[in-house]
Amino acid sequence: MSKDKLIIFDTTLRDGEQSPGASMTAEEKVRIAKALEKMKVDVIEAGFPIASNGDFEAVKAVAEAVKDSTICGLARAKQIDIERAGEAIRPANSGRIHTFIATSPIHMEQKLRLSPDQVVEQAVAAVKMARQFTDDVEFSPEDAGRSEPDFLCRILEAVIDAGAGTINIPDTVGYNLPHQFGALIAELRERIPNADKAVFSVHCHNDLGLAVANSLSAVLNGARQVECTINGLGERAGNAALEEIVMAVRTRQDVFDCDTGLDTTQIVHCSRLVSGITGFAVQPNKAIVGANAFAHESGIHQDGVLKSRETYEIMRAQDVGWSTNKLVLGKHSGRNAFKTRMAELGIEFGSEEELNEVFARFKTLADKKHEIFDEDLQALVTETSSEHYNEIVKLVSLRVCCETGETPNARVTLNVEGEEKTAEAAGSGPVDASFKAIEQIVDSGVELQLYSVNNITSGTDSQGEVTVRLAKNGCIVNGQGADTDIVIASAKAYVNALNKMIADEKRTHPQRGVM
Ligand code: KIV
Ligand code: ZN
């Protein structure tokens, strides 16, 4: 008997971006969206177009770039939001508007200050208006997890009649327990007379660590769309993690009467991409995508796995995209081999110029590091994409002096709008000294909010991948840099973040400079 399709709705670019500090540029959103498309995600919620011009442009850019997944824009149940979302998704091959209004007593009384009748009226009007832009309309009763089931039945019947094809039930504050949430989905499907005219979806937050469990319980009770994010990124404690939902359903096909159409071998790549761009590191013991998810430490486990893998493994590492760190390219590899391997990794180049630029960086890296792994190639792309920002500040050179018992010192030369400037500074360590020297030149007034280093592959010759998060006047940007020398990687990341900050300032205040 053929199984139902479980629709995967990824909201990394919308709810995920609502994690403080996880803001992404339009170009970064497009890169993530293309990776999600390659993984065969069904629906990509690309942003909240009314929230800002930047968000609008990002949704539009994703709608233009992605061809195979449906592109969704979020909108409150308000005319101005819906028109903006409709406009943003217009270039999409397949576009969806997701409109929402709160339905719990506390939200209706305290936040909206609307009566239940007014909420129903606004919801119905919003769905009808959204249908003028697209046939694919999703409705969410926000805080459904704390709403009265009777009221949910009333409003959902009305919005299905008005043309909503997907009904999404959010546990907005992550309050529900799995058995309750599953029962709620079953009750709604049973009691709403026109329930069969809509796909039931769920959107669970992780405040009690139950987002995945609640989502799976809903699937067992008939939900056929799950909203989730890569690495579980999202507001507060995050959303249900896509990789956990997809692999739970795939691994336990004995229990689920549905499956996703995802290419699970892309999971680790997507996880790394999102973590690199947002600066949100993945904890080593995180299910599926954590560095230790398939590592066996205990002797008994190792012995068992060597005799028969299934003794301690319920999934195969390669099925979720863990490569065995195999050597892929070296310094003698040509441009064609490089391009082919990149394509296999799902990385395409917009132009010959872009390919040449990344290839040149690859050659430089290959001179320093003889074994180049897939992870190194991915980091090269993360780095090179920063070139798209018409960089105003470029790192020319960096020299650091460190000696036991001495204060570390850094000498940095930057090219700022074509002019070379040099400064020296002391610091508590070589990275601190480098950042201080950079600031002596640019005097940007930014605040350093996050500094993190990850090694891309194992071994002391591995590249370090650094993320730097900077804030200024409410704007937060993440910069990345990779190098076999982590002090240079750090300086690159800092300069990358500065350039993003300058680009953002230019967009918001074209007449002002950041420095
Ligand atoms: O958590 C929530 O309720 C949301 C809605 C907009 C679906 O993110
Ligand atoms: Zn949410």
Short mmCIF file of C-alpha atoms and ligand atoms in Angstrom, two decimals:
data_model
loop_
_atom_site.label_atom_id
_atom_site.label_comp_id
_atom_site.label_asym_id
_atom_site.label_seq_id
_atom_site.Cartn_x
_atom_site.Cartn_y
_atom_site.Cartn_z
CA MET A 1 0.00 0.00 0.00
CA SER A 2 1.45 3.38 -0.94
CA LYS A 3 2.10 5.77 1.92
CA ASP A 4 0.93 9.36 2.33
CA LYS A 5 3.36 12.16 1.60
CA LEU A 6 4.52 14.11 4.66
CA ILE A 7 5.11 17.67 3.48
CA ILE A 8 8.23 19.31 4.88
CA PHE A 9 7.81 23.06 5.38
CA ASP A 10 11.13 24.62 6.32
CA THR A 11 11.01 27.90 8.21
CA THR A 12 14.75 28.35 8.91
CA LEU A 13 14.72 31.57 6.89
CA ARG A 14 11.73 32.99 8.80
CA ASP A 15 11.23 31.56 12.31
CA GLY A 16 14.89 30.46 12.39
CA GLU A 17 15.97 33.99 11.58
CA GLN A 18 13.96 35.19 14.58
CA SER A 19 16.65 33.73 16.87
CA PRO A 20 18.44 36.77 18.25
CA GLY A 21 21.64 37.22 16.23
CA ALA A 22 20.68 34.84 13.41
CA SER A 23 19.82 37.51 10.88
CA MET A 24 20.78 36.64 7.32
CA THR A 25 21.38 38.75 4.25
CA ALA A 26 19.33 38.15 1.10
CA GLU A 27 22.34 36.48 -0.52
CA GLU A 28 22.75 34.13 2.45
CA LYS A 29 19.05 33.29 2.38
CA VAL A 30 19.30 32.41 -1.30
CA ARG A 31 22.26 30.10 -0.62
CA ILE A 32 20.38 28.30 2.13
CA ALA A 33 17.19 28.15 0.03
CA LYS A 34 19.10 26.55 -2.87
CA ALA A 35 20.49 23.93 -0.50
CA LEU A 36 16.97 23.25 0.83
CA GLU A 37 15.69 22.96 -2.73
CA LYS A 38 18.44 20.44 -3.53
CA MET A 39 17.37 18.47 -0.44
CA LYS A 40 13.85 18.47 -1.97
CA VAL A 41 12.16 20.44 0.81
CA ASP A 42 8.55 20.97 -0.30
CA VAL A 43 7.90 24.47 1.06
CA ILE A 44 10.43 27.14 2.06
CA GLU A 45 9.14 29.97 4.24
CA ALA A 46 11.61 32.64 3.14
CA GLY A 47 10.64 35.49 5.45
CA PHE A 48 8.09 38.00 6.69
CA PRO A 49 7.96 40.57 3.87
CA ILE A 50 6.20 43.33 5.84
CA ALA A 51 8.87 43.21 8.59
CA SER A 52 11.42 45.28 6.63
CA ASN A 53 12.50 46.15 3.10
CA GLY A 54 15.41 43.76 3.56
CA ASP A 55 13.04 40.92 4.39
CA PHE A 56 10.85 41.75 1.41
CA GLU A 57 13.84 41.77 -0.95
CA ALA A 58 15.13 38.51 0.51
CA VAL A 59 11.80 36.69 -0.03
CA LYS A 60 11.67 38.06 -3.57
CA ALA A 61 15.26 36.98 -4.26
CA VAL A 62 14.51 33.46 -2.99
CA ALA A 63 11.32 33.35 -5.09
CA GLU A 64 13.39 34.27 -8.16
CA ALA A 65 16.21 31.79 -7.46
CA VAL A 66 14.35 28.64 -6.40
CA LYS A 67 12.38 26.69 -8.97
CA ASP A 68 11.38 23.36 -7.44
CA SER A 69 10.18 24.21 -3.92
CA THR A 70 7.12 26.31 -3.06
CA ILE A 71 8.16 29.71 -1.69
CA CYS A 72 6.11 31.07 1.16
CA GLY A 73 5.83 34.55 2.68
CA LEU A 74 4.38 35.17 6.14
CA ALA A 75 1.68 37.80 6.72
CA ARG A 76 -0.41 38.86 9.69
CA ALA A 77 -4.14 38.78 8.92
CA LYS A 78 -3.90 42.36 7.63
CA GLN A 79 -4.27 43.84 4.18
CA ILE A 80 -0.91 45.61 4.19
CA ASP A 81 0.96 42.40 5.16
CA ILE A 82 -0.86 40.26 2.63
CA GLU A 83 -0.24 42.65 -0.24
CA ARG A 84 3.46 42.82 0.61
CA ALA A 85 3.73 39.02 0.88
CA GLY A 86 1.80 38.62 -2.40
CA GLU A 87 4.21 40.98 -4.14
CA ALA A 88 7.30 39.24 -2.69
CA ILE A 89 6.31 35.73 -3.79
CA ARG A 90 5.18 36.85 -7.26
CA PRO A 91 8.32 35.63 -9.09
CA ALA A 92 7.98 32.11 -7.63
CA ASN A 93 7.04 29.14 -9.82
CA SER A 94 4.87 28.09 -6.91
CA GLY A 95 4.09 30.65 -4.21
CA ARG A 96 2.23 30.45 -0.92
CA ILE A 97 0.94 33.08 1.52
CA HIS A 98 0.89 32.04 5.17
CA THR A 99 -1.42 34.27 7.17
CA PHE A 100 -2.00 34.10 10.92
CA ILE A 101 -3.92 35.61 13.82
CA ALA A 102 -3.87 34.64 17.48
CA THR A 103 -6.76 32.58 18.85
CA SER A 104 -5.93 31.88 22.51
CA PRO A 105 -7.94 33.82 25.13
CA ILE A 106 -4.80 35.48 26.49
CA HIS A 107 -3.59 36.62 23.06
CA MET A 108 -7.03 37.80 21.88
CA GLU A 109 -7.73 39.72 25.11
CA GLN A 110 -4.30 41.04 26.06
CA LYS A 111 -2.45 41.38 22.78
CA LEU A 112 -5.00 41.90 20.03
CA ARG A 113 -7.79 43.35 22.20
CA LEU A 114 -10.28 41.80 19.79
CA SER A 115 -13.38 39.70 20.47
CA PRO A 116 -13.51 36.13 19.14
CA ASP A 117 -16.07 37.28 16.53
CA GLN A 118 -13.71 39.99 15.30
CA VAL A 119 -10.85 37.49 15.11
CA VAL A 120 -12.92 35.11 12.96
CA GLU A 121 -13.96 37.98 10.71
CA GLN A 122 -10.37 39.19 10.27
CA ALA A 123 -9.09 35.67 9.59
CA VAL A 124 -11.70 34.99 6.91
CA ALA A 125 -11.08 38.35 5.24
CA ALA A 126 -7.32 37.70 5.27
CA VAL A 127 -7.63 34.27 3.65
CA LYS A 128 -9.96 35.64 0.95
CA MET A 129 -7.56 38.48 0.25
CA ALA A 130 -4.55 36.12 0.12
CA ARG A 131 -6.42 33.95 -2.41
CA GLN A 132 -6.40 36.92 -4.78
CA PHE A 133 -2.59 36.55 -4.98
CA THR A 134 -2.26 32.76 -4.99
CA ASP A 135 -4.38 29.61 -4.80
CA ASP A 136 -2.01 28.27 -2.15
CA VAL A 137 -2.99 29.84 1.17
CA GLU A 138 -2.07 28.61 4.65
CA PHE A 139 -3.75 29.80 7.83
CA SER A 140 -2.38 29.57 11.39
CA PRO A 141 -4.33 30.21 14.59
CA GLU A 142 -1.38 31.54 16.60
CA ASP A 143 -1.01 30.03 20.08
CA ALA A 144 -3.36 27.20 19.06
CA GLY A 145 -1.72 25.07 21.74
CA ARG A 146 -3.43 27.25 24.37
CA SER A 147 -6.64 27.97 22.44
CA GLU A 148 -10.12 26.57 23.17
CA PRO A 149 -10.78 23.58 20.87
CA ASP A 150 -14.37 24.79 20.32
CA PHE A 151 -13.15 28.15 19.07
CA LEU A 152 -10.46 26.51 16.92
CA CYS A 153 -13.15 24.36 15.27
CA ARG A 154 -15.23 27.44 14.53
CA ILE A 155 -12.47 29.59 13.05
CA LEU A 156 -10.84 26.78 11.11
CA GLU A 157 -14.10 25.71 9.46
CA ALA A 158 -14.61 29.34 8.40
CA VAL A 159 -11.10 29.79 6.94
CA ILE A 160 -11.26 26.48 5.05
CA ASP A 161 -14.53 27.69 3.53
CA ALA A 162 -12.79 30.95 2.65
CA GLY A 163 -10.10 29.05 0.70
CA ALA A 164 -7.27 28.05 3.06
CA GLY A 165 -5.78 24.79 1.73
CA THR A 166 -3.38 24.27 4.65
CA ILE A 167 -4.33 24.61 8.30
CA ASN A 168 -1.28 24.95 10.50
CA ILE A 169 -1.62 24.36 14.24
CA PRO A 170 1.17 26.15 16.10
CA ASP A 171 2.21 25.38 19.65
CA THR A 172 3.62 28.89 19.72
CA VAL A 173 4.94 28.83 23.27
CA GLY A 174 5.94 25.15 23.38
CA TYR A 175 3.45 24.38 26.17
CA ASN A 176 1.91 21.12 25.00
CA LEU A 177 2.80 17.54 25.87
CA PRO A 178 2.94 14.97 23.07
CA HIS A 179 -0.23 13.03 23.99
CA GLN A 180 -2.23 16.29 24.32
CA PHE A 181 -1.01 17.77 21.09
CA GLY A 182 -1.68 14.57 19.15
CA ALA A 183 -5.18 14.43 20.64
CA LEU A 184 -5.81 18.05 19.63
CA ILE A 185 -4.96 17.27 15.99
CA ALA A 186 -7.18 14.20 16.03
CA GLU A 187 -10.06 16.18 17.59
CA LEU A 188 -9.81 19.03 15.05
CA ARG A 189 -9.72 16.64 12.10
CA GLU A 190 -12.70 14.78 13.43
CA ARG A 191 -14.89 17.71 14.49
CA ILE A 192 -14.34 20.24 11.68
CA PRO A 193 -16.91 19.34 9.01
CA ASN A 194 -14.75 20.44 6.04
CA ALA A 195 -11.45 19.18 7.51
CA ASP A 196 -10.95 16.90 4.51
CA LYS A 197 -10.59 19.99 2.27
CA ALA A 198 -7.31 21.02 3.95
CA VAL A 199 -3.92 19.57 4.81
CA PHE A 200 -3.29 19.70 8.56
CA SER A 201 0.11 21.02 9.52
CA VAL A 202 1.93 21.57 12.83
CA HIS A 203 4.48 24.11 14.02
CA CYS A 204 5.98 23.31 17.42
CA HIS A 205 8.33 25.35 19.58
CA ASN A 206 10.86 23.74 21.86
CA ASP A 207 10.43 25.56 25.18
CA LEU A 208 10.06 22.26 27.04
CA GLY A 209 12.30 20.32 24.66
CA LEU A 210 9.22 18.66 23.13
CA ALA A 211 8.96 20.26 19.70
CA VAL A 212 9.97 17.12 17.79
CA ALA A 213 7.97 14.76 20.03
CA ASN A 214 4.86 16.95 19.69
CA SER A 215 5.24 17.17 15.92
CA LEU A 216 5.61 13.39 15.59
CA SER A 217 2.61 12.81 17.81
CA ALA A 218 0.63 15.11 15.51
CA VAL A 219 1.81 13.14 12.46
CA LEU A 220 0.61 9.93 14.11
CA ASN A 221 -2.76 11.66 14.44
CA GLY A 222 -3.08 12.71 10.83
CA ALA A 223 -0.98 15.88 10.37
CA ARG A 224 0.55 15.76 6.90
CA GLN A 225 2.79 18.82 6.99
CA VAL A 226 5.44 19.58 9.59
CA GLU A 227 7.00 23.02 9.97
CA CYS A 228 10.58 22.80 11.13
CA THR A 229 14.02 24.36 10.89
CA ILE A 230 17.55 23.18 10.21
CA ASN A 231 19.35 22.47 13.52
CA GLY A 232 16.12 23.41 15.36
CA LEU A 233 16.95 27.12 15.00
CA GLY A 234 14.13 29.50 15.96
CA GLU A 235 12.54 31.87 18.49
CA ARG A 236 13.65 31.29 22.10
CA ALA A 237 14.40 27.55 22.46
CA GLY A 238 13.82 27.05 18.75
CA ASN A 239 11.53 25.03 16.49
CA ALA A 240 11.28 21.32 15.76
CA ALA A 241 14.53 20.23 14.10
CA LEU A 242 13.99 19.21 10.46
CA GLU A 243 16.70 16.55 10.54
CA GLU A 244 15.16 14.85 13.59
CA ILE A 245 11.62 14.82 12.18
CA VAL A 246 12.72 13.52 8.79
CA MET A 247 14.99 10.81 10.17
CA ALA A 248 12.50 9.68 12.84
CA VAL A 249 9.84 9.18 10.18
CA ARG A 250 12.29 7.53 7.77
CA THR A 251 13.82 5.23 10.40
CA ARG A 252 10.50 4.19 11.94
CA GLN A 253 8.56 3.34 8.80
CA ASP A 254 7.14 0.45 10.84
CA VAL A 255 5.17 3.05 12.83
CA PHE A 256 4.46 5.92 10.42
CA ASP A 257 2.03 5.55 7.54
CA CYS A 258 3.65 8.44 5.66
CA ASP A 259 7.13 9.50 4.52
CA THR A 260 8.86 12.62 3.25
CA GLY A 261 10.33 12.97 -0.22
CA LEU A 262 13.59 14.41 1.11
CA ASP A 263 17.06 13.54 -0.10
CA THR A 264 18.42 12.93 3.38
CA THR A 265 22.02 12.81 2.16
CA GLN A 266 21.91 16.63 2.01
CA ILE A 267 21.12 17.01 5.73
CA VAL A 268 24.65 17.47 7.07
CA HIS A 269 25.52 19.94 4.32
CA CYS A 270 22.42 22.04 5.12
CA SER A 271 23.19 21.87 8.84
CA ARG A 272 26.74 23.13 8.33
CA LEU A 273 25.66 25.83 5.94
CA VAL A 274 23.08 27.23 8.38
CA SER A 275 25.45 26.95 11.33
CA GLY A 276 28.26 28.69 9.41
CA ILE A 277 26.06 31.53 8.18
CA THR A 278 24.28 32.22 11.47
CA GLY A 279 27.16 31.49 13.83
CA PHE A 280 24.94 29.10 15.83
CA ALA A 281 27.23 26.17 16.53
CA VAL A 282 25.78 22.65 16.58
CA GLN A 283 26.35 20.90 19.91
CA PRO A 284 28.48 17.74 19.48
CA ASN A 285 25.80 15.44 20.91
CA LYS A 286 22.98 16.88 18.77
CA ALA A 287 20.95 14.10 17.12
CA ILE A 288 21.74 13.41 13.46
CA VAL A 289 24.01 16.43 12.80
CA GLY A 290 26.19 16.66 15.93
CA ALA A 291 29.85 15.71 15.48
CA ASN A 292 29.39 12.76 17.86
CA ALA A 293 26.03 11.57 16.50
CA PHE A 294 27.66 8.53 14.88
CA ALA A 295 30.82 8.24 17.01
CA HIS A 296 31.30 5.19 19.22
CA GLU A 297 33.54 5.74 22.21
CA SER A 298 32.97 2.78 24.47
CA GLY A 299 34.98 -0.35 23.69
CA ILE A 300 31.90 -2.56 23.94
CA HIS A 301 30.08 -0.38 21.39
CA GLN A 302 33.06 -0.28 19.04
CA ASP A 303 33.40 -4.02 19.21
CA GLY A 304 29.68 -4.47 18.50
CA VAL A 305 29.68 -2.09 15.54
CA LEU A 306 32.73 -3.78 14.02
CA LYS A 307 30.96 -7.14 14.22
CA SER A 308 27.62 -5.84 12.99
CA ARG A 309 26.83 -2.15 12.46
CA GLU A 310 23.18 -2.55 13.49
CA THR A 311 24.16 -3.54 17.04
CA TYR A 312 24.50 0.15 17.97
CA GLU A 313 23.45 2.12 14.89
CA ILE A 314 19.84 2.68 13.83
CA MET A 315 20.78 4.87 10.85
CA ARG A 316 23.73 4.96 8.47
CA ALA A 317 25.93 8.04 8.77
CA GLN A 318 26.22 8.33 5.00
CA ASP A 319 22.41 8.38 4.63
CA VAL A 320 22.34 11.79 6.31
CA GLY A 321 25.39 13.04 4.45
CA TRP A 322 28.30 12.36 6.77
CA SER A 323 31.24 11.79 4.51
CA THR A 324 34.12 9.76 5.83
CA ASN A 325 36.39 12.77 5.46
CA LYS A 326 37.69 11.21 2.31
CA LEU A 327 40.34 13.01 0.35
CA VAL A 328 38.60 14.63 -2.58
CA LEU A 329 41.03 17.03 -4.21
CA GLY A 330 44.65 18.05 -3.94
CA LYS A 331 46.98 20.69 -5.29
CA HIS A 332 47.29 18.96 -8.65
CA SER A 333 43.53 18.87 -9.23
CA GLY A 334 42.42 20.89 -12.23
CA ARG A 335 39.61 23.37 -12.67
CA ASN A 336 37.31 20.77 -14.18
CA ALA A 337 37.70 18.28 -11.33
CA PHE A 338 37.14 21.13 -8.92
CA LYS A 339 33.99 22.31 -10.68
CA THR A 340 32.64 18.74 -10.91
CA ARG A 341 33.18 18.05 -7.20
CA MET A 342 31.57 21.37 -6.30
CA ALA A 343 28.54 20.49 -8.44
CA GLU A 344 28.30 17.12 -6.68
CA LEU A 345 28.17 19.07 -3.41
CA GLY A 346 25.32 21.15 -4.79
CA ILE A 347 27.45 24.26 -5.23
CA GLU A 348 26.95 26.11 -8.48
CA PHE A 349 28.63 29.27 -9.66
CA GLY A 350 26.73 32.27 -10.94
CA SER A 351 29.51 33.19 -13.41
CA GLU A 352 32.90 32.09 -14.75
CA GLU A 353 34.41 34.96 -12.74
CA GLU A 354 33.00 33.54 -9.52
CA LEU A 355 34.26 30.04 -10.37
CA ASN A 356 37.74 31.42 -11.13
CA GLU A 357 37.82 33.31 -7.87
CA VAL A 358 36.91 30.29 -5.74
CA PHE A 359 39.28 28.10 -7.75
CA ALA A 360 42.14 30.55 -7.09
CA ARG A 361 41.40 30.34 -3.36
CA PHE A 362 41.30 26.57 -3.61
CA LYS A 363 44.80 26.55 -5.13
CA THR A 364 46.13 28.80 -2.37
CA LEU A 365 44.60 26.52 0.24
CA ALA A 366 45.94 23.40 -1.49
CA ASP A 367 49.45 24.83 -1.24
CA LYS A 368 49.09 25.11 2.54
CA LYS A 369 46.99 22.04 3.21
CA HIS A 370 47.70 19.01 1.07
CA GLU A 371 44.48 17.14 1.71
CA ILE A 372 41.34 19.01 0.77
CA PHE A 373 38.05 17.58 2.04
CA ASP A 374 34.45 18.35 1.10
CA GLU A 375 34.14 20.48 4.23
CA ASP A 376 37.09 22.62 3.11
CA LEU A 377 35.42 23.21 -0.24
CA GLN A 378 32.19 24.27 1.46
CA ALA A 379 34.08 26.73 3.64
CA LEU A 380 35.76 28.23 0.57
CA VAL A 381 32.34 29.08 -0.81
CA THR A 382 31.14 30.58 2.46
CA GLU A 383 34.21 32.80 2.40
CA THR A 384 34.16 33.76 -1.21
CA SER A 385 30.52 34.76 -1.15
CA SER A 386 31.59 37.69 0.97
CA GLU A 387 33.08 39.13 -2.23
CA HIS A 388 29.55 39.89 -3.32
CA TYR A 389 29.43 42.65 -0.78
CA ASN A 390 31.55 44.97 -2.87
CA GLU A 391 34.00 44.90 -0.01
CA ILE A 392 35.07 48.33 1.15
CA VAL A 393 37.54 46.96 3.69
CA LYS A 394 40.02 44.25 2.69
CA LEU A 395 42.57 42.46 4.82
CA VAL A 396 45.97 42.98 3.21
CA SER A 397 48.30 41.52 5.83
CA LEU A 398 48.49 40.49 9.45
CA ARG A 399 51.50 39.80 11.65
CA VAL A 400 51.20 38.69 15.27
CA CYS A 401 53.86 38.24 17.93
CA CYS A 402 53.18 35.92 20.85
CA GLU A 403 55.69 34.74 23.42
CA THR A 404 55.28 33.26 26.87
CA GLY A 405 55.35 36.01 29.46
CA GLU A 406 54.93 38.79 26.83
CA THR A 407 51.82 40.76 25.79
CA PRO A 408 50.63 39.63 22.36
CA ASN A 409 50.91 42.24 19.68
CA ALA A 410 49.35 42.50 16.19
CA ARG A 411 50.19 44.59 13.15
CA VAL A 412 47.39 44.81 10.59
CA THR A 413 47.27 46.39 7.15
CA LEU A 414 43.86 46.98 5.61
CA ASN A 415 42.84 48.38 2.28
CA VAL A 416 39.99 50.81 2.98
CA GLU A 417 38.32 52.07 -0.19
CA GLY A 418 41.56 51.70 -2.13
CA GLU A 419 43.86 53.22 0.48
CA GLU A 420 46.24 51.06 2.54
CA LYS A 421 46.34 51.76 6.27
CA THR A 422 48.40 50.04 8.97
CA ALA A 423 47.98 49.90 12.76
CA GLU A 424 49.52 48.03 15.69
CA ALA A 425 47.83 47.04 18.93
CA ALA A 426 48.42 44.89 21.98
CA GLY A 427 45.77 42.56 23.36
CA SER A 428 45.09 39.78 25.80
CA GLY A 429 45.73 37.28 23.01
CA PRO A 430 46.62 37.38 19.30
CA VAL A 431 42.95 37.52 18.21
CA ASP A 432 42.14 40.32 20.64
CA ALA A 433 45.21 42.25 19.50
CA SER A 434 44.25 41.78 15.83
CA PHE A 435 40.68 43.02 16.37
CA LYS A 436 42.00 46.04 18.28
CA ALA A 437 44.43 46.87 15.47
CA ILE A 438 41.60 46.61 12.92
CA GLU A 439 39.47 48.92 15.05
CA GLN A 440 42.32 51.43 15.31
CA ILE A 441 42.06 51.77 11.55
CA VAL A 442 38.30 51.67 11.02
CA ASP A 443 36.99 53.00 14.36
CA SER A 444 33.59 51.49 13.52
CA GLY A 445 31.91 51.73 16.92
CA VAL A 446 30.62 48.16 16.62
CA GLU A 447 30.10 45.86 19.59
CA LEU A 448 31.50 42.31 19.37
CA GLN A 449 28.66 39.99 20.39
CA LEU A 450 30.02 36.59 19.49
CA TYR A 451 33.32 35.01 18.56
CA SER A 452 33.43 31.29 17.80
CA VAL A 453 35.94 28.93 16.18
CA ASN A 454 35.28 25.48 14.77
CA ASN A 455 37.73 23.23 13.07
CA ILE A 456 36.38 22.24 9.68
CA THR A 457 37.99 18.82 9.54
CA SER A 458 40.08 16.97 12.09
CA GLY A 459 43.83 17.31 12.60
CA THR A 460 46.08 20.23 13.45
CA ASP A 461 46.42 21.16 9.77
CA SER A 462 42.65 21.60 9.57
CA GLN A 463 41.16 24.97 8.66
CA GLY A 464 39.60 26.92 11.47
CA GLU A 465 36.24 28.44 10.61
CA VAL A 466 35.52 31.56 12.61
CA THR A 467 32.24 33.39 13.10
CA VAL A 468 32.16 36.93 14.42
CA ARG A 469 28.90 38.67 15.32
CA LEU A 470 28.91 42.47 15.41
CA ALA A 471 26.15 44.85 16.49
CA LYS A 472 25.63 48.56 15.94
CA ASN A 473 22.49 50.70 16.25
CA GLY A 474 20.25 47.63 16.40
CA CYS A 475 21.80 46.04 13.31
CA ILE A 476 23.38 42.61 13.86
CA VAL A 477 25.61 40.90 11.31
CA ASN A 478 27.60 37.66 11.23
CA GLY A 479 30.93 37.44 9.44
CA GLN A 480 32.81 34.27 8.52
CA GLY A 481 36.42 33.51 7.76
CA ALA A 482 38.35 30.28 7.26
CA ASP A 483 42.07 29.64 7.19
CA THR A 484 44.59 27.09 8.39
CA ASP A 485 45.80 29.91 10.69
CA ILE A 486 42.98 30.70 13.12
CA VAL A 487 44.24 34.23 13.84
CA ILE A 488 44.03 35.03 10.12
CA ALA A 489 40.62 33.30 9.96
CA SER A 490 39.51 35.53 12.85
CA ALA A 491 40.69 38.72 11.17
CA LYS A 492 38.98 37.66 7.92
CA ALA A 493 35.72 37.00 9.82
CA TYR A 494 35.91 40.39 11.57
CA VAL A 495 36.54 42.21 8.28
CA ASN A 496 33.75 40.23 6.62
CA ALA A 497 31.31 41.27 9.35
CA LEU A 498 32.45 44.90 9.06
CA ASN A 499 31.74 44.85 5.33
CA LYS A 500 28.27 43.47 5.94
CA MET A 501 27.65 46.18 8.50
CA ILE A 502 28.78 48.83 6.01
CA ALA A 503 26.53 47.33 3.30
CA ASP A 504 23.61 47.37 5.72
CA GLU A 505 24.29 50.99 6.74
CA LYS A 506 24.46 51.96 3.08
CA ARG A 507 21.11 50.33 2.38
CA THR A 508 19.46 52.02 5.35
CA HIS A 509 21.22 55.41 5.20
CA PRO A 510 22.70 55.80 1.70
CA GLN A 511 24.24 59.18 2.57
CA ARG A 512 26.07 57.97 5.72
CA GLY A 513 29.22 55.86 6.10
CA VAL A 514 29.82 53.37 8.91
CA MET A 515 33.25 54.66 9.81
O1 KIV B 1 5.05 30.12 16.51
C1 KIV B 1 4.12 30.59 15.82
O2 KIV B 1 2.98 30.63 16.23
C2 KIV B 1 4.47 31.12 14.51
C3 KIV B 1 3.31 31.42 13.61
C4 KIV B 1 3.53 32.64 12.79
C5 KIV B 1 2.97 30.22 12.80
O3 KIV B 1 5.62 31.21 14.15
ZN ZN B 2 6.94 29.94 15.42
#
